[in-house]
Amino acid sequence: MTKEINKLVDHLFRHESGKLIAVLTNVFGPDQLELVEDVVQDSLVKAMRNWPYHGIPQNPSGWLYRVAKNEAINILKQGRIKQRRTVDPAFLERIQEESLVDEFLFSEKEIKDDQLRMIFTCCHPVITSDSQIALALKTLCGFSIAEISRAFLTPAENINKRLVRARQALRSHKVPFAVPVGPELPLRLKAVLDTIYLLFSEGYHASSGDQLIRFDLVEEAMRLGKLLLDHPAIAPKQSIHALLALIQLNASRFAARQNADGDIITLEHQDRSLWNKAWIDQGLIHLQQSEPHRFLSKYHILAIISSYHCTAPTFEQTNWVGILREYNRFLSVDNSEVVQLNRSIALAKVEGAQAAIDTLVGLTTLENYHLYHSILGEFHIELHRWTAAIKALEKAESLASLDKEKALVRARIEYCIKKSGN
Amino acid sequence: MKDYLLIIKTEGSVWSDLSPEELQRHMEHGHAYIGELMQSGKLKNANPIDKGSRVVVEEKGVMKDGPFNESKEVVAGYFHITVADMEEAVAIAKANPIFKDIPTRIEVHPMMPVGGN
C-alpha cells in the first residue's frame, strides 16, 4: 500500500465526468446517453472507493479514462446495447484486439471536440429550453439531479422528468452527435449561447436556491463559453465574447451581493472593493473583442451596461446616461416588459422618478413580479410619496418568495412609515 | 498493543446517487483519514472490497457457492489496526468520515493474538 501526497484539483470529478460523458457519447451515440452516464458514474465510484486505500494515482484523469473505457468495452462486447447504429464498426473491430485496448486513449483534442459536440447536442432545438439546461448540467457539467434541484429550487422528480424528456427527444429525433457546419452553424450557435446565458442567469439572478451551488452554475456557464471560444471550428466569435463579457462582468459582483448572514445587498450599497477585479478586467477584454461597435446583440448590450456598473467608482458616479442609451438600444432587440422595467431604473436617474413611473404604468405582465412593485416603491420614495410607496412595497412583500427578499422590502416599508410620520 | 479488524458495511447502491462533487469530497476525506492512520503506524492493512462477492456453503456434504446478496448490505472494506485497546479501536472507527456521507455500520472485532490471550 503506497501513500502519495497528490492533491486533486477542485471539481476534478465533476469536470472529468463531463469529459468522459462526451467522449463516450461519441462512441455509443446520443441515444445511449443514459448508459454512458451510468458508466461514468460507476468509474467515479470506483475511484472514490479505491483511491483512499491505494493512493491517488499520478494521473487521476488517465485512471478514470482507463476504467471507464474498460467498462464501456465490456458493455459493447457483451452486446448489452440494443442499437449499435451509432457505433463506428471500425471502433468495434479495433477493440476486439486486446493488445490495442491499452493503447486506445483519448487525446486532448478529441476530448475538446467531443465536449463541443455534446454542447450542440444538449442545446439541440428538439429539446425544450428547461430540459436543455438540465441536460447540459447533468452531462457536460457533472451535476447530480439533487444538485440541479437545489440550484433551481425545483423538486428532484421534475428535474428528472426534464432529463428523461431530453434523452427521449435525442432518441426519437435521432439527433447526430456533431457540430453543425455551414449556414446552420451560426443559428445553432445562437441557440447554444442562449442556453448558456439562461444557465448563467438561473445561477446569477435566481433569488432562491443554494448560494454555493449557484456560484458553481455561473462558473460552469463561463467554462462552457470558453470551450466554444477556444475551439477553432466555432464562428463567429464576437457573440461568444459578448456573452463571456456579460457573464464575467456580472459575476465579478457575486461575493458583494450578500452579507455573511445571507442578507441581500443591493447594487447601491455593495462594497465595491469586494468585486472581483480580475474578472472585471477579463470581462472588459472580452467586451472589446466582441467588437460592440460592429455588432448588436442583446449580449453585447447587456455586457456594455454591466461594464458601466463595474467601472463606476461609486453608485452615484455611474454613467446612467450611457446605461439609458444602451437600454434604449435594447428595446429595439427585445422590448419585453422586464427590459422596460430595468430601463426605468436608468431613466429615473437621468430624467427623474416621475418619468420612470410613467413608463411603468400599464406593464401588466409584471403585475405578479415582486421586483416591479419594489422598483415602483423606490420611485415613490424618491418623490416622498410615502403612502403610494408603502402600497407598492406591501404588494412586493406579499409577492416575494424568499424570506431575505421579504426582509429587504419590510425594511423599506418601515423606513416609509417613519418618514410619513414626521 | 492489540490487533483489531474493522469491517465497514454499507448499503449496496448508496453510491450511485452521489454527485461527482460529493464523490470527490468523500474520496478526499477517506484519503486523509487513511493517510493519518498510516502515518501513526496504527494501520497494518486496509482494502476496499470489490463487487462480485460469492458465498460458499456446505449442504449435506455438498459444497455450493452462490452470489452474495449485495442489495441490502455489503462489506465496503476492512481495516486491520494495532492499537492499545478496544476503546481506541472504537474511537478510530467512529472517526471514519464515511459516516458523514452515507449510512454505514462498522464492526470492531478484536483479533486473537498468536499466543492466545
XYZ file of C-alpha atoms in Angstrom:
539
model
C 0.000 0.000 0.000
C 1.571 3.252 -1.065
C 0.657 6.704 0.014
C 1.189 9.683 -2.236
C 0.631 13.254 -1.331
C -1.186 14.038 -4.565
C -3.980 16.539 -4.172
C -6.791 16.721 -6.647
C -7.744 19.970 -8.287
C -11.128 21.375 -7.305
C -14.091 19.959 -9.212
C -11.862 17.337 -10.884
C -14.531 14.624 -10.676
C -17.213 16.987 -11.882
C -15.200 18.092 -14.885
C -13.846 14.651 -15.683
C -17.408 13.401 -15.586
C -18.343 15.941 -18.259
C -15.383 14.998 -20.436
C -15.911 11.262 -20.058
C -19.592 11.507 -20.887
C -18.710 13.482 -24.007
C -16.087 11.055 -25.317
C -18.191 8.005 -24.546
C -21.264 9.524 -26.167
C -19.192 9.765 -29.313
C -18.601 6.013 -29.044
C -22.118 4.908 -28.097
C -24.206 7.651 -29.673
C -26.560 10.168 -28.051
C -29.343 7.555 -27.994
C -27.343 5.652 -25.369
C -26.756 8.673 -23.177
C -28.176 7.166 -20.017
C -25.952 4.118 -20.341
C -22.978 6.426 -20.792
C -23.918 8.437 -17.727
C -24.083 5.201 -15.698
C -20.683 4.026 -16.950
C -19.109 7.322 -15.944
C -20.787 7.344 -12.550
C -19.533 3.801 -11.932
C -15.987 4.842 -12.814
C -16.079 7.746 -10.370
C -17.465 5.463 -7.668
C -14.607 3.036 -8.317
C -12.086 5.843 -7.926
C -13.775 7.039 -4.770
C -13.615 3.543 -3.289
C -10.132 2.707 -4.467
C -8.028 5.847 -4.027
C -8.355 6.378 -0.287
C -6.845 2.937 0.235
C -4.354 2.740 -2.601
C -3.406 6.375 -3.017
C -4.413 8.948 -5.574
C -2.801 7.931 -8.876
C -0.158 10.110 -10.508
C -2.542 10.684 -13.394
C -6.051 10.675 -11.932
C -7.706 11.505 -15.249
C -5.871 8.714 -17.023
C -7.008 6.262 -14.354
C -10.634 7.319 -14.791
C -10.434 7.059 -18.592
C -8.966 3.603 -18.409
C -11.642 2.348 -16.030
C -14.486 3.976 -17.957
C -13.121 2.665 -21.236
C -12.849 -0.889 -19.905
C -16.398 -0.747 -18.623
C -17.590 0.598 -21.972
C -15.727 -2.136 -23.832
C -17.280 -4.787 -21.604
C -20.708 -3.441 -22.409
C -20.001 -3.433 -26.133
C -18.560 -6.951 -26.032
C -21.439 -8.324 -24.038
C -23.841 -6.790 -26.523
C -25.648 -5.049 -23.719
C -26.555 -2.189 -26.008
C -29.560 -2.810 -28.168
C -28.931 -0.453 -31.008
C -25.492 -0.075 -32.431
C -26.151 2.146 -35.372
C -24.084 4.956 -33.888
C -21.084 2.830 -33.011
C -18.331 3.057 -35.559
C -17.727 -0.500 -36.899
C -14.018 0.252 -37.175
C -14.006 1.118 -33.498
C -15.745 -2.153 -32.642
C -13.223 -4.072 -34.682
C -10.387 -2.235 -33.029
C -11.488 -3.054 -29.515
C -11.668 -6.761 -30.327
C -7.884 -6.652 -30.482
C -6.903 -6.934 -26.852
C -3.428 -5.544 -27.469
C -4.932 -2.346 -28.803
C -7.180 -1.805 -25.828
C -4.494 -0.287 -23.659
C -3.215 1.928 -26.435
C -6.595 3.378 -27.074
C -6.591 6.721 -25.327
C -8.432 9.895 -25.961
C -6.315 12.875 -26.910
C -6.889 16.340 -25.547
C -8.164 17.413 -28.946
C -10.607 14.531 -29.192
C -11.927 15.357 -25.751
C -12.424 19.013 -26.665
C -14.123 18.091 -29.942
C -16.462 15.714 -28.160
C -17.338 18.264 -25.487
C -18.202 20.670 -28.245
C -20.417 18.060 -29.907
C -22.026 17.494 -26.544
C -22.790 21.194 -26.144
C -24.552 21.293 -29.504
C -26.355 18.043 -28.729
C -27.635 19.281 -25.363
C -28.764 22.545 -26.944
C -30.455 20.928 -29.914
C -33.715 22.708 -30.785
C -35.746 19.475 -30.468
C -35.207 19.754 -26.697
C -37.152 22.366 -24.741
C -35.022 25.003 -23.099
C -35.541 23.959 -19.473
C -34.655 20.405 -20.446
C -31.599 21.677 -22.334
C -30.283 23.349 -19.215
C -30.915 20.294 -17.053
C -29.232 18.033 -19.607
C -26.227 20.323 -20.002
C -25.767 20.478 -16.239
C -26.136 16.736 -15.838
C -23.913 15.623 -18.705
C -21.477 18.433 -19.534
C -21.069 19.889 -16.080
C -21.304 16.744 -13.938
C -24.106 17.911 -11.642
C -26.346 15.375 -9.943
C -30.117 15.593 -10.095
C -30.099 16.599 -6.413
C -27.671 19.440 -7.118
C -29.661 20.765 -10.072
C -32.754 20.565 -7.917
C -31.040 22.555 -5.151
C -29.790 25.185 -7.570
C -33.216 25.771 -9.104
C -35.277 25.057 -6.001
C -37.228 22.623 -8.144
C -38.221 19.157 -6.923
C -35.811 16.408 -7.990
C -38.586 14.498 -9.760
C -39.229 17.496 -12.019
C -35.559 17.714 -12.911
C -35.535 14.009 -13.605
C -38.579 14.352 -15.879
C -36.819 17.084 -17.846
C -33.803 14.814 -18.278
C -35.955 11.896 -19.349
C -37.731 14.085 -21.919
C -34.414 15.425 -23.189
C -32.970 11.941 -23.702
C -36.200 10.832 -25.366
C -36.042 13.770 -27.758
C -32.457 12.873 -28.670
C -33.526 9.306 -29.405
C -36.752 9.954 -31.247
C -35.271 12.674 -33.460
C -32.085 10.677 -33.994
C -30.029 13.730 -33.160
C -26.497 13.256 -34.502
C -23.500 13.766 -32.254
C -22.000 16.516 -34.354
C -21.163 20.180 -34.537
C -23.286 21.762 -37.263
C -21.456 23.191 -40.266
C -22.125 25.774 -42.940
C -25.106 28.108 -42.696
C -26.607 26.016 -39.890
C -23.724 26.792 -37.539
C -24.459 30.453 -36.696
C -28.112 29.643 -35.982
C -27.319 26.679 -33.788
C -24.539 28.655 -32.100
C -27.090 31.284 -31.192
C -29.269 28.617 -29.557
C -26.250 27.316 -27.645
C -25.374 30.802 -26.396
C -28.973 31.338 -25.324
C -28.853 28.178 -23.226
C -25.534 29.151 -21.653
C -26.991 32.575 -20.924
C -30.023 31.003 -19.233
C -27.740 28.730 -17.257
C -25.794 31.761 -16.088
C -28.923 33.740 -15.474
C -30.502 30.994 -13.353
C -27.369 30.861 -11.262
C -26.852 34.577 -11.027
C -30.281 36.114 -10.769
C -32.359 33.469 -9.062
C -33.018 34.764 -5.596
C -33.590 31.256 -4.356
C -31.616 28.084 -4.040
C -28.301 27.197 -2.521
C -25.836 30.089 -2.845
C -22.737 27.945 -3.316
C -24.196 25.751 -5.980
C -25.493 28.792 -7.827
C -21.977 30.219 -7.959
C -20.930 26.905 -9.498
C -23.573 27.427 -12.197
C -22.068 30.789 -13.044
C -18.613 29.230 -13.273
C -19.942 26.444 -15.482
C -21.566 28.937 -17.837
C -18.194 30.634 -18.107
C -16.403 27.349 -18.709
C -18.783 26.306 -21.489
C -18.453 29.728 -23.100
C -14.666 29.393 -23.070
C -14.872 25.932 -24.624
C -16.766 27.463 -27.552
C -14.423 30.410 -27.741
C -11.254 28.324 -27.779
C -12.425 25.950 -30.498
C -11.276 26.934 -33.988
C -14.327 25.377 -35.678
C -16.768 27.734 -33.994
C -17.558 31.083 -35.564
C -18.417 33.898 -35.330
C -16.564 34.597 -32.101
C -17.957 38.066 -31.413
C -21.182 36.929 -29.833
C -19.297 34.396 -27.689
C -17.007 37.184 -26.483
C -20.064 39.314 -25.720
C -21.681 36.547 -23.687
C -18.475 35.881 -21.767
C -18.059 39.609 -21.109
C -21.587 39.777 -19.789
C -21.101 36.734 -17.561
C -17.723 37.776 -16.160
C -18.662 41.390 -15.533
C -21.809 40.403 -13.672
C -20.188 37.501 -11.860
C -17.473 39.830 -10.557
C -20.070 41.238 -8.146
C -21.248 37.865 -6.871
C -19.488 37.962 -3.494
C -20.673 41.503 -2.731
C -24.359 40.777 -3.215
C -24.965 39.148 0.164
C -23.515 39.657 3.617
C -22.375 36.905 5.966
C -25.954 36.424 7.177
C -27.183 35.958 3.624
C -28.982 39.305 3.581
C -29.344 40.781 0.121
C -27.241 43.863 -0.595
C -28.457 45.993 -3.491
C -26.017 47.400 -6.046
C -26.217 50.831 -4.435
C -24.964 49.547 -1.079
C -22.418 46.962 -2.211
C -18.814 47.208 -1.048
C -17.162 47.709 -4.414
C -13.782 46.563 -3.086
C -15.292 43.062 -2.910
C -15.828 42.983 -6.653
C -13.501 40.590 -8.421
C -11.074 42.891 -10.275
C -9.513 40.112 -12.335
C -12.906 39.095 -13.679
C -13.809 42.690 -14.446
C -10.573 43.044 -16.422
C -11.172 39.801 -18.300
C -14.760 40.840 -18.936
C -13.662 44.158 -20.371
C -11.192 42.415 -22.669
C -13.946 40.102 -23.920
C -16.166 43.125 -24.409
C -13.531 44.783 -26.560
C -13.053 41.589 -28.589
C -16.791 41.321 -29.112
C -16.494 44.420 -31.337
C -19.553 46.159 -29.886
C -19.297 48.973 -32.459
C -19.902 46.482 -35.275
C -22.333 44.039 -33.705
C -25.611 44.451 -31.959
C -26.920 41.576 -29.910
C -28.606 41.509 -26.558
C -25.416 40.074 -25.061
C -23.394 42.991 -26.394
C -25.797 45.473 -24.880
C -26.063 43.721 -21.524
C -22.271 43.466 -21.380
C -21.885 47.184 -22.053
C -24.431 48.031 -19.351
C -22.595 45.779 -16.930
C -19.277 47.403 -17.845
C -20.672 50.829 -16.874
C -21.603 49.441 -13.461
C -18.306 47.615 -12.976
C -16.143 50.620 -13.799
C -18.087 53.199 -11.766
C -16.196 54.226 -8.618
C -19.465 54.786 -6.744
C -23.147 54.163 -7.365
C -23.775 57.898 -7.804
C -20.953 58.256 -10.324
C -22.387 55.531 -12.562
C -22.781 56.526 -16.186
C -26.586 56.453 -16.154
C -26.833 58.324 -19.449
C -24.787 55.605 -21.109
C -26.838 52.882 -19.455
C -30.099 54.507 -20.537
C -28.796 54.768 -24.113
C -27.978 51.017 -24.077
C -31.425 50.150 -22.724
C -32.976 52.225 -25.492
C -30.970 50.145 -27.977
C -32.009 47.011 -26.134
C -35.667 47.838 -26.676
C -35.069 47.573 -30.432
C -33.905 43.962 -29.934
C -36.233 42.964 -27.132
C -38.987 45.265 -25.939
C -40.283 42.951 -23.265
C -41.662 44.465 -20.098
C -38.760 43.133 -18.000
C -36.390 45.165 -20.169
C -38.604 48.215 -19.750
C -38.562 47.679 -16.004
C -34.750 47.563 -15.936
C -34.587 50.580 -18.222
C -36.808 52.540 -15.845
C -34.076 52.492 -13.181
C -31.646 54.236 -15.508
C -34.403 56.554 -16.711
C -35.157 57.605 -13.129
C -31.500 58.535 -12.666
C -31.434 60.588 -15.849
C -34.906 62.119 -16.092
C -36.260 61.677 -12.589
C -38.538 59.236 -10.826
C -41.778 60.590 -12.267
C -40.668 59.921 -15.858
C -39.754 56.395 -14.785
C -43.114 55.792 -13.106
C -44.894 56.963 -16.244
C -43.199 54.252 -18.323
C -44.100 51.558 -15.808
C -47.820 52.198 -15.753
C -49.656 49.511 -17.602
C -46.912 46.870 -17.694
C -49.499 44.208 -16.992
C -47.315 41.113 -17.395
C -45.234 42.295 -14.440
C -48.226 42.594 -12.113
C -47.156 39.479 -10.177
C -43.425 40.185 -10.228
C -42.223 41.399 -6.834
C -39.379 43.487 -8.256
C -41.818 45.520 -10.361
C -43.546 46.688 -7.195
C -40.256 47.137 -5.294
C -38.872 49.383 -8.005
C -42.120 51.323 -8.214
C -41.983 51.742 -4.445
C -38.435 53.115 -4.638
C -39.508 55.691 -7.231
C -42.315 56.849 -4.953
C -39.839 57.095 -2.068
C -37.674 59.412 -4.177
C -40.730 61.595 -4.703
C -41.574 61.434 -0.976
C -44.950 59.892 -1.730
C -44.918 57.679 1.324
C -48.436 56.254 1.075
C -48.007 55.209 -2.561
C -44.563 53.791 -1.731
C -45.929 51.721 1.159
C -48.729 50.391 -1.008
C -46.321 49.272 -3.734
C -43.822 47.817 -1.275
C -46.500 45.866 0.574
C -47.508 44.335 -2.722
C -43.836 43.462 -3.349
C -43.556 41.933 0.104
C -46.569 39.711 -0.487
C -45.187 38.528 -3.835
C -41.580 37.918 -2.777
C -40.899 34.217 -2.313
C -37.813 34.338 -0.144
C -37.570 35.483 3.470
C -34.471 37.526 2.684
C -36.328 39.366 -0.060
C -39.292 39.991 2.201
C -36.923 41.317 4.882
C -35.348 43.735 2.430
C -38.750 45.103 1.408
C -40.014 45.166 5.004
C -37.082 47.399 5.999
C -38.056 49.864 3.262
C -41.692 49.841 4.397
C -40.586 50.652 7.966
C -38.492 53.496 6.566
C -41.542 54.929 4.751
C -43.735 54.629 7.835
C -41.135 56.509 9.860
C -40.802 59.219 7.218
C -44.539 59.672 6.709
C -44.989 60.108 10.480
C -42.629 63.095 10.552
C -0.887 -3.439 21.774
C -3.715 -5.446 20.296
C -4.931 -6.084 16.777
C -8.456 -5.264 15.640
C -10.356 -5.921 12.457
C -12.715 -3.128 11.417
C -15.320 -4.232 8.893
C -17.150 -1.443 7.110
C -20.657 -2.248 5.965
C -22.865 -0.098 3.793
C -25.953 -0.479 1.679
C -25.299 -1.852 -1.779
C -26.335 1.002 -4.057
C -25.688 4.092 -1.946
C -23.007 5.465 -4.224
C -24.988 5.792 -7.403
C -26.926 8.808 -6.144
C -23.901 10.829 -5.057
C -22.770 13.570 -7.404
C -19.223 13.662 -8.812
C -18.553 16.587 -6.472
C -19.714 14.575 -3.460
C -17.755 11.530 -4.580
C -14.600 13.619 -4.836
C -15.109 15.134 -1.389
C -15.815 11.716 0.051
C -12.712 10.304 -1.588
C -10.546 13.122 -0.220
C -11.880 12.669 3.307
C -11.228 8.930 3.190
C -7.785 9.534 1.769
C -6.857 11.914 4.581
C -8.263 9.567 7.232
C -6.359 6.536 5.998
C -3.239 8.626 5.457
C -3.293 9.729 9.072
C -3.781 6.174 10.322
C -0.802 5.031 8.265
C 1.367 7.851 9.494
C 0.573 6.988 13.104
C 1.722 3.440 12.461
C -1.590 2.018 13.676
C -2.721 0.700 10.313
C -1.433 -2.711 9.339
C -3.541 -3.235 6.283
C -6.705 -1.975 4.653
C -8.580 -2.677 1.445
C -11.811 -1.813 -0.272
C -13.978 -4.758 -1.298
C -14.852 -5.122 -4.961
C -18.209 -6.145 -6.434
C -18.979 -9.763 -7.191
C -18.648 -11.438 -3.779
C -19.688 -15.071 -3.523
C -20.776 -17.214 -0.616
C -19.576 -20.779 -0.120
C -21.654 -23.184 1.971
C -21.721 -26.882 2.595
C -25.077 -28.587 2.491
C -25.360 -32.284 3.304
C -21.786 -32.859 2.322
C -22.065 -30.885 -0.924
C -20.064 -27.735 -1.347
C -22.023 -24.974 -3.002
C -21.232 -21.441 -3.899
C -23.554 -18.680 -4.920
C -23.688 -14.951 -5.319
C -23.650 -12.847 -2.195
C -26.829 -10.793 -1.952
C -25.436 -7.291 -2.419
C -28.742 -5.477 -2.468
C -29.061 -4.989 1.278
C -25.712 -4.794 2.976
C -22.241 -5.095 1.527
C -18.792 -5.162 3.001
C -17.294 -1.962 1.668
C -13.830 -2.516 3.080
C -11.777 -3.581 6.052
C -9.023 -2.167 8.255
C -6.537 -4.163 10.255
C -5.245 -1.887 13.025
C -2.901 -2.219 16.005
C -3.896 -0.095 18.984
C -3.804 -0.054 22.793
C -7.294 -1.364 23.466
C -10.880 -1.756 22.266
C -11.677 1.794 23.316
C -9.089 3.211 20.938
C -10.203 0.871 18.164
C -13.783 2.073 18.587
C -12.633 5.705 18.589
C -10.829 5.133 15.294
C -13.929 3.517 13.815
C -16.059 6.442 14.950
C -13.679 8.909 13.335
C -14.175 7.338 9.892
C -15.507 10.139 7.651
C -17.701 7.666 5.788
C -20.385 8.265 8.445
C -20.807 11.849 7.264
C -21.740 10.833 3.749
C -23.657 7.577 3.784
C -25.418 5.186 6.171
C -22.692 2.922 7.496
C -22.043 0.282 10.137
C -18.550 -0.514 11.303
C -17.927 -3.728 13.191
C -14.910 -3.724 15.507
C -13.568 -7.241 16.084
C -10.691 -7.998 18.457
C -8.236 -10.361 16.793
C -6.853 -13.195 18.839
C -3.108 -12.841 19.337
C -0.751 -15.595 18.204
C -0.061 -16.807 21.705
C -3.671 -16.580 22.906
C -4.903 -14.074 25.453
